Coordinates of C-alpha atoms in Angstrom, one line a residue:
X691 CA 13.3 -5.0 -9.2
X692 CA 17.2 -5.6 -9.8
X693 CA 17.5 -1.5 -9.2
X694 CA 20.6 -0.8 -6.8
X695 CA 19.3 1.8 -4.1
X696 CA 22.1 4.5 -3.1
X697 CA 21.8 6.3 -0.1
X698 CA 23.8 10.3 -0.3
X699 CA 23.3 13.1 1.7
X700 CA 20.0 14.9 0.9
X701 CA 20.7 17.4 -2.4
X702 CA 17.5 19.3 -1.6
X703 CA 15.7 21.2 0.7
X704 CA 11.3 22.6 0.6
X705 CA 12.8 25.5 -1.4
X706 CA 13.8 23.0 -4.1
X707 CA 10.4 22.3 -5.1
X708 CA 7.6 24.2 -6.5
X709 CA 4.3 23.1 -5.5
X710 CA 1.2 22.6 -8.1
X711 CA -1.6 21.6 -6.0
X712 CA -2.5 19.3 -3.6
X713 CA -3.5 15.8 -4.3
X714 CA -4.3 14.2 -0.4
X715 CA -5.1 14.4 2.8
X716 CA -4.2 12.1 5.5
X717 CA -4.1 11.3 8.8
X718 CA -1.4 13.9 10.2
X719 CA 0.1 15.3 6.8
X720 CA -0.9 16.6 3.3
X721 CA 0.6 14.9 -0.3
X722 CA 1.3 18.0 -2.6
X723 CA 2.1 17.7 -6.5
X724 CA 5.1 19.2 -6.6
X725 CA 7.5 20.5 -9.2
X726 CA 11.5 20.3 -8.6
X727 CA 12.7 23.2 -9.9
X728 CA 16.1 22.4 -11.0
X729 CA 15.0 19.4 -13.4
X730 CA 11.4 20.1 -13.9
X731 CA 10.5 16.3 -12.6
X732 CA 7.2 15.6 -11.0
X733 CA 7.2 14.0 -7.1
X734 CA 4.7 13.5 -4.8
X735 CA 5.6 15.4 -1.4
X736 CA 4.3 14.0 1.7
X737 CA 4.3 16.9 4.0
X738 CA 3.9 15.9 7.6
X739 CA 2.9 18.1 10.5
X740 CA 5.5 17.4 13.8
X741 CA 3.1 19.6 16.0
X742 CA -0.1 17.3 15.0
X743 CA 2.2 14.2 14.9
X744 CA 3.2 14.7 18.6
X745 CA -0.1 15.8 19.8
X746 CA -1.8 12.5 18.5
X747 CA 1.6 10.2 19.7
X748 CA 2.0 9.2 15.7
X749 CA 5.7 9.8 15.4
X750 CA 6.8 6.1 15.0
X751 CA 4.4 5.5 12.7
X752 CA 6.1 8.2 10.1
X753 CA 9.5 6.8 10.9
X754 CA 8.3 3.4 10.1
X755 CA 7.1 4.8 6.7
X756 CA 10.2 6.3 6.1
X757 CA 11.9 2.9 7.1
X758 CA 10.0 0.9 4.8
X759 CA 10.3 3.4 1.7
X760 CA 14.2 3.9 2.4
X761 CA 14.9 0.7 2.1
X762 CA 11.9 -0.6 -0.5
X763 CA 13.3 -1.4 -3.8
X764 CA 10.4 -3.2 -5.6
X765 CA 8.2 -2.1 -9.1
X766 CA 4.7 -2.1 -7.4
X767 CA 5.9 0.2 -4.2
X768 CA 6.8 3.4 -4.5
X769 CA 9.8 4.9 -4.9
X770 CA 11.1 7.3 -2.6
X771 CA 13.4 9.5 -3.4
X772 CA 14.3 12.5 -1.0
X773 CA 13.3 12.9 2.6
X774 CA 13.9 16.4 4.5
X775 CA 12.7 18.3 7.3
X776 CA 12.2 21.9 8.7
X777 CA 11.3 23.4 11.8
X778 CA 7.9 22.3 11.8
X779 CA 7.2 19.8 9.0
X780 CA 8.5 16.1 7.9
X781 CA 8.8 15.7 4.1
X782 CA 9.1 12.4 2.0
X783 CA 9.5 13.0 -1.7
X784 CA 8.0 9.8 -3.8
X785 CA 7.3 8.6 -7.0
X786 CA 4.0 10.6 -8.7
X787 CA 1.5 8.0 -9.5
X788 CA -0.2 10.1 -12.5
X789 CA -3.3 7.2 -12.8
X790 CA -3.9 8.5 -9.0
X791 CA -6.0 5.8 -6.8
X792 CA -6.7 2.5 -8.1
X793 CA -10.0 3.3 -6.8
X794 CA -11.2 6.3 -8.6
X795 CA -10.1 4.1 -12.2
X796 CA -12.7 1.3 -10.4
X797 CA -15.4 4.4 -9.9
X798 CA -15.1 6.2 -13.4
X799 CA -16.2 2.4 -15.0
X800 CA -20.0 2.3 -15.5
X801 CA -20.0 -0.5 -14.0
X802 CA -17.9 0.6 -11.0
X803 CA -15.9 -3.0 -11.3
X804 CA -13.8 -5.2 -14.1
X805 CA -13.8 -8.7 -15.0
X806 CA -12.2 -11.5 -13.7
X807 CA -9.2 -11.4 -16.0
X808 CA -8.6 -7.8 -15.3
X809 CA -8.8 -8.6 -11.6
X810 CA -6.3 -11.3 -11.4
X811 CA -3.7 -9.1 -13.1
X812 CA -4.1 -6.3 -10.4
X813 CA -4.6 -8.9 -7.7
X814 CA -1.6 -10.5 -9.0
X815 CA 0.6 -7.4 -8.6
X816 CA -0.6 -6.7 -5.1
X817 CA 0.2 -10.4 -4.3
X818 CA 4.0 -10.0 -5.7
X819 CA 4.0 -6.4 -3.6
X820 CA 3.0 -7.8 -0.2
X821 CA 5.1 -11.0 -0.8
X822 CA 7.8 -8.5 -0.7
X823 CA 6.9 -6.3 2.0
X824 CA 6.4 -9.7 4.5
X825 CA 10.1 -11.0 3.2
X826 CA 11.4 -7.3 4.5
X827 CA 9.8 -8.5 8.0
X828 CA 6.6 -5.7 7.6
X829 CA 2.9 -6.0 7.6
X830 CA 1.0 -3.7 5.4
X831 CA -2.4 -3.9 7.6
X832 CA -3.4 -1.1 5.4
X833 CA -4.4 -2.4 2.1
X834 CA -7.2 -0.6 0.6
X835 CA -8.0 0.4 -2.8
X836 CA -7.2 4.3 -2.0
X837 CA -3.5 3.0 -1.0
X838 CA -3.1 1.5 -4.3
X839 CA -1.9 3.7 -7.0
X840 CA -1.7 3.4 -10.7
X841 CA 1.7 4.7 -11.8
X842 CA 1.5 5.9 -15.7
X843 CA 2.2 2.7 -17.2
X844 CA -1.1 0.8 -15.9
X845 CA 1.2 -0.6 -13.2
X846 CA -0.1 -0.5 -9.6
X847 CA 2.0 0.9 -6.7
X848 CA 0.9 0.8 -3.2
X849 CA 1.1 3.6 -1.2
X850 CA 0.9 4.8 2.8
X851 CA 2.9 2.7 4.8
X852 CA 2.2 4.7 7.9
X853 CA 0.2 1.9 9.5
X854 CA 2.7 -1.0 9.0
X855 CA 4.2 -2.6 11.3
X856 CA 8.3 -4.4 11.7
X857 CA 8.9 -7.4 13.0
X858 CA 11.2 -7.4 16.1
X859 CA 13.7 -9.9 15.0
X860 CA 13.5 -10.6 11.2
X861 CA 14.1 -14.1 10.4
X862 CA 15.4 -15.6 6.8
X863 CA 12.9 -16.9 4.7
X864 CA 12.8 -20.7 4.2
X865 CA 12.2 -23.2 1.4
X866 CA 9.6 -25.1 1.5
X867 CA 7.4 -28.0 -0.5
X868 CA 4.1 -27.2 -1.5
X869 CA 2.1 -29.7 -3.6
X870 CA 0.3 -27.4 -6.5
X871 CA -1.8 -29.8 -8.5
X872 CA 0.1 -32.8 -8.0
X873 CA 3.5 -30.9 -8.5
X874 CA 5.9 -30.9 -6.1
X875 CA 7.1 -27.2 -6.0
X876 CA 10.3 -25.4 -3.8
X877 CA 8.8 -22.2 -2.2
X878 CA 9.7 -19.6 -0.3
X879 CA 8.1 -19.6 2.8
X880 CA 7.9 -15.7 3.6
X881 CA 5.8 -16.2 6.6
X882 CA 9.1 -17.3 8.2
X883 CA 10.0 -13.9 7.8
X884 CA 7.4 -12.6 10.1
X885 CA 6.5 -15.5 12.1
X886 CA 4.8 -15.0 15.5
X887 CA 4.7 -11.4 15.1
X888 CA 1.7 -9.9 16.5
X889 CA 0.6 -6.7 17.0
X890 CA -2.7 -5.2 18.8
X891 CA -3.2 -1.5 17.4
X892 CA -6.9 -1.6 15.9
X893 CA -5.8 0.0 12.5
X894 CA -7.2 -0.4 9.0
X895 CA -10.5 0.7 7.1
X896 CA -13.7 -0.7 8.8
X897 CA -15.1 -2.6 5.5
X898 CA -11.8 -4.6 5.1
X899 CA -10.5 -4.7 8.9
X900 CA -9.9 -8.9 9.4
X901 CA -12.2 -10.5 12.0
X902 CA -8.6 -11.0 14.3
X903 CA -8.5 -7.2 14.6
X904 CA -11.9 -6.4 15.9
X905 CA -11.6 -9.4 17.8
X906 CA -8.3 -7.4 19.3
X907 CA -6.7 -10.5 19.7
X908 CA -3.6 -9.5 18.1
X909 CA -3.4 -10.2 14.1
X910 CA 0.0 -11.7 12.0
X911 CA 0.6 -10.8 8.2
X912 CA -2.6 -13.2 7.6
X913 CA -4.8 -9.8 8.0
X914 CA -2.9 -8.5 4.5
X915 CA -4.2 -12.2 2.9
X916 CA -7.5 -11.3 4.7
X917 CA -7.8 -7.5 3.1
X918 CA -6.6 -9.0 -0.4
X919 CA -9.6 -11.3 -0.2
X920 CA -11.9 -8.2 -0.1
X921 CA -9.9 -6.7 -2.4
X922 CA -10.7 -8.9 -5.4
X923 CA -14.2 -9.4 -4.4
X924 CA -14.8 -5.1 -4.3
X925 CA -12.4 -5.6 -7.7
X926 CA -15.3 -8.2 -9.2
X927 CA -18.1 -6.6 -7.8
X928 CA -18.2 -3.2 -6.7
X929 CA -18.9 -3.0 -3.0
X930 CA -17.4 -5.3 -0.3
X931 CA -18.9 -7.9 1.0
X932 CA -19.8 -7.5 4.8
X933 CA -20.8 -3.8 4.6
X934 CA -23.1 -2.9 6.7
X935 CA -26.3 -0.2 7.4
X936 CA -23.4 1.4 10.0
X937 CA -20.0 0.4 11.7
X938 CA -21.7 -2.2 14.1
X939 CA -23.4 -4.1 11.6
X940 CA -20.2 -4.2 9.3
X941 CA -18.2 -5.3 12.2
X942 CA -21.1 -8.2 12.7
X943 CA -21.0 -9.0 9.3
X944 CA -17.2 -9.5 9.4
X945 CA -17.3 -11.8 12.8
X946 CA -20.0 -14.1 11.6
X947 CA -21.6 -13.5 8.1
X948 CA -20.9 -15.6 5.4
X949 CA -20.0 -14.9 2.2
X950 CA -22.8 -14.1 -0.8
X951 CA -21.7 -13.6 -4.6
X952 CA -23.8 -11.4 -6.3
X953 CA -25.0 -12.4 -9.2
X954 CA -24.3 -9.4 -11.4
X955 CA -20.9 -10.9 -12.5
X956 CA -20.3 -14.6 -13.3
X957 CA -17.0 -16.1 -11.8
X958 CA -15.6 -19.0 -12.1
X959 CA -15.3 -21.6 -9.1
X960 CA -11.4 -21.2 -9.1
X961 CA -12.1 -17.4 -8.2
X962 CA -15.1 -18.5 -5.7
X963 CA -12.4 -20.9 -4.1
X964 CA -9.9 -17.8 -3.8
X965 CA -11.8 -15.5 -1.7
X966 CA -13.2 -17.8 0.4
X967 CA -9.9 -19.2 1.8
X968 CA -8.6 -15.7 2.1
X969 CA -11.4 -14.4 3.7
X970 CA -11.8 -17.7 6.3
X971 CA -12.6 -16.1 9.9
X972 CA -9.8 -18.0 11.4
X973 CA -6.3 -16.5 10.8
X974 CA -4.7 -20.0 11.3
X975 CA -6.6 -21.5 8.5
X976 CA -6.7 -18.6 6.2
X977 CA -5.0 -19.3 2.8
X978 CA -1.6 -17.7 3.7
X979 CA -1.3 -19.0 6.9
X980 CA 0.9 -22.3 6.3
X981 CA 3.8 -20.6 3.9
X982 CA 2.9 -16.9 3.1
X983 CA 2.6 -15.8 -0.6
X984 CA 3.5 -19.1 -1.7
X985 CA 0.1 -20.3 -0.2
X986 CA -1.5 -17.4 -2.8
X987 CA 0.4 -17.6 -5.9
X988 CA -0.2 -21.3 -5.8
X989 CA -3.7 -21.2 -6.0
X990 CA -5.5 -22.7 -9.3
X991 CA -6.8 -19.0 -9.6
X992 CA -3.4 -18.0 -10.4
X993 CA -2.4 -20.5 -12.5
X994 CA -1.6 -18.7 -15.7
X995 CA -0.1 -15.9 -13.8
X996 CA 3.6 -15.2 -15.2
X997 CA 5.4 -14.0 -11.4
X998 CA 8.2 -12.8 -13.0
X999 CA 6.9 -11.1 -16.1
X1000 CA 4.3 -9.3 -14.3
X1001 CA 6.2 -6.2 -14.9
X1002 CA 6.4 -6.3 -18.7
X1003 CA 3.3 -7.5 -18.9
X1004 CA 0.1 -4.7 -20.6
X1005 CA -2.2 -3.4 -18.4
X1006 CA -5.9 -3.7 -18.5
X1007 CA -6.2 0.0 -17.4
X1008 CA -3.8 3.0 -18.9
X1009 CA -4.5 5.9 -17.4
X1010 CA -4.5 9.1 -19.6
X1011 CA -4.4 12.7 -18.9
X1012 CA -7.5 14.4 -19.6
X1013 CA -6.5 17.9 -21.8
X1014 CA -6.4 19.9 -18.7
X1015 CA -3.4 17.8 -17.2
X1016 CA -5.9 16.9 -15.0
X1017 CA -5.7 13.2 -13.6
X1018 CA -7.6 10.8 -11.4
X1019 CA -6.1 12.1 -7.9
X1020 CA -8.8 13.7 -5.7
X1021 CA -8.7 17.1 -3.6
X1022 CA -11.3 16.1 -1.0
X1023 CA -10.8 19.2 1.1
X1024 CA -10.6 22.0 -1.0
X1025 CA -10.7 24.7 1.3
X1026 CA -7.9 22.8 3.5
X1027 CA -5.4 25.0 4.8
X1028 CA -2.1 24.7 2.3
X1029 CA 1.2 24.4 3.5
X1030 CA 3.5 26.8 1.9
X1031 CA 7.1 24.9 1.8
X1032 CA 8.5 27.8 -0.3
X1033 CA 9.5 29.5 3.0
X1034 CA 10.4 26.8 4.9
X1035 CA 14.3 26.0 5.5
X1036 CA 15.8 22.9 5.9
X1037 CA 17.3 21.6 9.0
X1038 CA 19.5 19.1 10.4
X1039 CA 18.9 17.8 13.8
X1040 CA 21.2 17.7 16.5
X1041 CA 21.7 14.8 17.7
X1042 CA 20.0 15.1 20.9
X1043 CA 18.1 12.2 22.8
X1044 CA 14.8 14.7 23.3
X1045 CA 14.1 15.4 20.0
X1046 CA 11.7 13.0 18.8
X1047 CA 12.4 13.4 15.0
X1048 CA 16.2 12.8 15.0
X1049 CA 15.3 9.6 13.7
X1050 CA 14.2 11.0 10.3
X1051 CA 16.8 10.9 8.5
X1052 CA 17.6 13.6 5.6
X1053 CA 18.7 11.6 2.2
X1054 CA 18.3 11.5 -1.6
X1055 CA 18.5 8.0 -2.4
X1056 CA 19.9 7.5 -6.2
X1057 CA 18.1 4.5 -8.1
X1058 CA 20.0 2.7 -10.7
X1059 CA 17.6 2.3 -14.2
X1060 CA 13.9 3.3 -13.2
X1061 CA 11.2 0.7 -12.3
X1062 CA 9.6 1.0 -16.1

């Protein structure tokens, strides 16, 4: 996106918004649909709990979401637009993705999956987002279908960056020659961008966790090209394809299994060809490995695939809101304790070398033109 991001000093506060209900439930915080009073605008509000976040060490991690969303300027990530806090609470104000998770579209399908057309648009998008994310020097190594959202216009947006990870010392991309069917093609090499970053936190959800992590031998930005690969395939077919009876088994399956296509969908070889490179065991011969995304959007698979129109491009999927104003976001825990952020004041913390949170910085950031 060509959008400017501009950083002022935060115009709101929790008593800004009103909230409607919630819509998630994570780790250490809740997501709220929430209502800004003055304008009327939709957000998502990421509400986290300090108290739970220091109990369970996880502070970095929400500073390295707010990192990556503060400075994130890209169609298929979400946008942020406010962060806050209070006494007791963290807040991010995003973007409200009214399709909800990518996921729940994929479940309400009678066939709980979509063709191979459909699938290369969305795997497509989520190529052009993580391309991005590895030239800003992060790893996602949380790509799952609940963390990809479906913003009104069909458009996917991926979401929860509280697992990702920055590299140390970011590096500029380089160019590079790759030989796509005989053609000699510049690329950007983003894997310059994040080479020999590793990191050995065991994060990610067990059916698409790379064989490098349970291996706990460290993992690079190859476990994103890894997680696509089981993308596409759940895209395709429904389920993933080393689950197992229980966690053991799928861990098995992932270490040493090979590969099965069902034969309730036919695919093409090109398609075959994709998911078996990105899901090769070895992270130093997985497709991605040699030059990043330019190793992906390379691929025969994608031939077609217009990188720069992707944006303006229709959707297979538009999501549409039932006549209740209901949408496709889920309230697992209904009974969940709510947060009520009417009463809670923001504050602005001294700068103090003991107070973990000082880090968090409160801003609105103003976006030039929106992403659609």
């Amino acid at each position: 996106s060509s959008n400017a991001i501009k950083v002022a000093d935060v115009q709101v506060g929790p008593q800004s918004f009103e909230k409607i209900r919630p819509l998630g439930k994570g780790d250490f915080g809740r997501v709220y649909l929430v209502r800004e009073k003055a304008t009327n605008r939709l957000y998502a509000m990421k509400v986290l709990s300090k108290k739970e976040m220091i109990q369970r060490n996880k502070i970095k991690r929400a500073l390295a979401e707010q990192e990556i969303l503060a400075t994130s300027n890209h169609p298929f990530i979400v946008t942020l637009y406010h962060t806050f806090q209070s006494e007791d609470y963290l807040y991010l104000c995003m973007e409200y993705c009214m399709g909800g998770e990518f996921f729940r579209a994929l479940q309400t399908r009678k066939t709980k999956c979509i063709s191979e057309q459909d699938a290369r648009f969305y795997a497509a998008e989520v190529t052009a987002a993580l391309e991005y994310l590895h030239l800003m020097g992060f790893i996602y190594r949380d790509l799952k279908p609940e963390n990809i959202l479906l913003h009104q216009s069909g458009h996917i947006m991926l979401s929860d960056f509280d697992l990702s990870k920055q590299t140390r010392s970011m590096k500029n991309p380089s160019m590079s020659t790759a030989n796509a069917t005989n053609k000699t093609l510049m690329t950007l090499d983003t894997k310059a961008c994040i080479d020999g970053f590793r990191t050995n936190s065991f994060v990610g959800t067990e059916e698409y966790i790379a064989p490098e992590v349970i291996r706990g031998t460290g993992h690079t930005a190859a476990v994103d090209w890894w997680t696509l690969g089981i993308l596409i395939y759940e895209m395709l077919f429904g389920t993933t394809p080393f689950k197992g009876a229980n966690r053991n088994q799928t861990f098995s399956n992932i270490l040493k299994s090979d590969i099965v296509f069902p034969d309730s969908q036919h695919i093409t070889s090109q398609c075959k060809n994709l998911i078996k490179k990105l899901l090769i065991k070895d992270e130093n011969k997985r497709l991605g490995s040699k030059l990043g995304a330019s190793d992906i959007k390379n691929h025969p698979f994608f031939k077609n695939v217009q990188w720069a129109l992707l944006r303006n491009q229709s959707p297979p999927m538009i999501p549409v809101l039932s006549k209740t104003g209901a949408d496709f976001h889920r309230n697992k825990n209904k009974t969940s304790s709510s947060i009520d952020i009417s009463k809670e004041e923001s504050i602005e913390p001294e700068a103090d070398e003991n107070n973990p949170f000082e880090g968090f910085d409160s801003m609105t950031l103003i976006h030039d033109g929106n992403n659609y």
